[in-house]
Every structure is written in C-alpha cells, then in structure tokens.
Amino acid sequence: MAIIHIIFILNFGIFSSHSELETSSDNPGSSDTEMG
C-alpha cells in the first residue's frame, strides 16, 4: 500500500509543478504549493 502512496505523492508533485506555471500568470500567490 505504501507504493500507492508514493506514486500519489509523486504524481501530485508533478501536477502541482505544472499547475504552478499555469496558474502563475493568473494567481501569482497560490497556497497550493504547501499541499504539494
């Protein structure tokens, strides 16, 4: 089960980094980085 958690964390990290660049122009101060 730990493997699934690690994959989820990695996926979330990649997603957060991508959304950061996308939302950077719209919201240059997102608190979503704390979750990622």
PDB file of C-alpha atoms in Angstrom:
ATOM      1  CA  MET A   1       0.000   0.000   0.000  1.00  0.00           C
ATOM      2  CA  ALA A   2       2.951   2.309   0.653  1.00  0.00           C
ATOM      3  CA  ILE A   3       3.877   2.119  -3.029  1.00  0.00           C
ATOM      4  CA  ILE A   4       0.482   3.578  -3.977  1.00  0.00           C
ATOM      5  CA  HIS A   5       1.039   6.443  -1.537  1.00  0.00           C
ATOM      6  CA  ILE A   6       4.479   7.191  -3.005  1.00  0.00           C
ATOM      7  CA  ILE A   7       3.078   7.163  -6.553  1.00  0.00           C
ATOM      8  CA  PHE A   8       0.282   9.509  -5.460  1.00  0.00           C
ATOM      9  CA  ILE A   9       2.770  11.885  -3.829  1.00  0.00           C
ATOM     10  CA  LEU A  10       4.990  11.860  -6.927  1.00  0.00           C
ATOM     11  CA  ASN A  11       2.018  12.437  -9.228  1.00  0.00           C
ATOM     12  CA  PHE A  12       0.813  15.282  -7.032  1.00  0.00           C
ATOM     13  CA  GLY A  13       4.259  16.869  -7.095  1.00  0.00           C
ATOM     14  CA  ILE A  14       4.402  16.745 -10.893  1.00  0.00           C
ATOM     15  CA  PHE A  15       0.840  18.067 -11.161  1.00  0.00           C
ATOM     16  CA  SER A  16       1.467  20.871  -8.674  1.00  0.00           C
ATOM     17  CA  SER A  17       4.619  21.984 -10.508  1.00  0.00           C
ATOM     18  CA  HIS A  18       2.704  22.060 -13.804  1.00  0.00           C
ATOM     19  CA  SER A  19      -0.295  23.910 -12.382  1.00  0.00           C
ATOM     20  CA  GLU A  20       2.084  26.356 -10.690  1.00  0.00           C
ATOM     21  CA  LEU A  21       3.376  27.501 -14.072  1.00  0.00           C
ATOM     22  CA  GLU A  22      -0.151  27.654 -15.487  1.00  0.00           C
ATOM     23  CA  THR A  23      -1.738  29.458 -12.521  1.00  0.00           C
ATOM     24  CA  SER A  24       1.400  31.597 -12.084  1.00  0.00           C
ATOM     25  CA  SER A  25       0.097  34.199 -14.542  1.00  0.00           C
ATOM     26  CA  ASP A  26      -3.441  34.110 -13.090  1.00  0.00           C
ATOM     27  CA  ASN A  27      -2.722  33.674  -9.370  1.00  0.00           C
ATOM     28  CA  PRO A  28       0.885  34.617  -8.543  1.00  0.00           C
ATOM     29  CA  GLY A  29       0.467  33.564  -4.905  1.00  0.00           C
ATOM     30  CA  SER A  30      -1.170  30.195  -4.626  1.00  0.00           C
ATOM     31  CA  SER A  31      -1.254  28.334  -1.325  1.00  0.00           C
ATOM     32  CA  ASP A  32      -1.465  25.034  -3.219  1.00  0.00           C
ATOM     33  CA  THR A  33       2.332  24.738  -3.037  1.00  0.00           C
ATOM     34  CA  GLU A  34       2.011  23.940   0.675  1.00  0.00           C
ATOM     35  CA  MET A  35      -0.059  20.844  -0.111  1.00  0.00           C
ATOM     36  CA  GLY A  36       2.315  19.704  -2.821  1.00  0.00           C
TER      37      GLY A  36
END
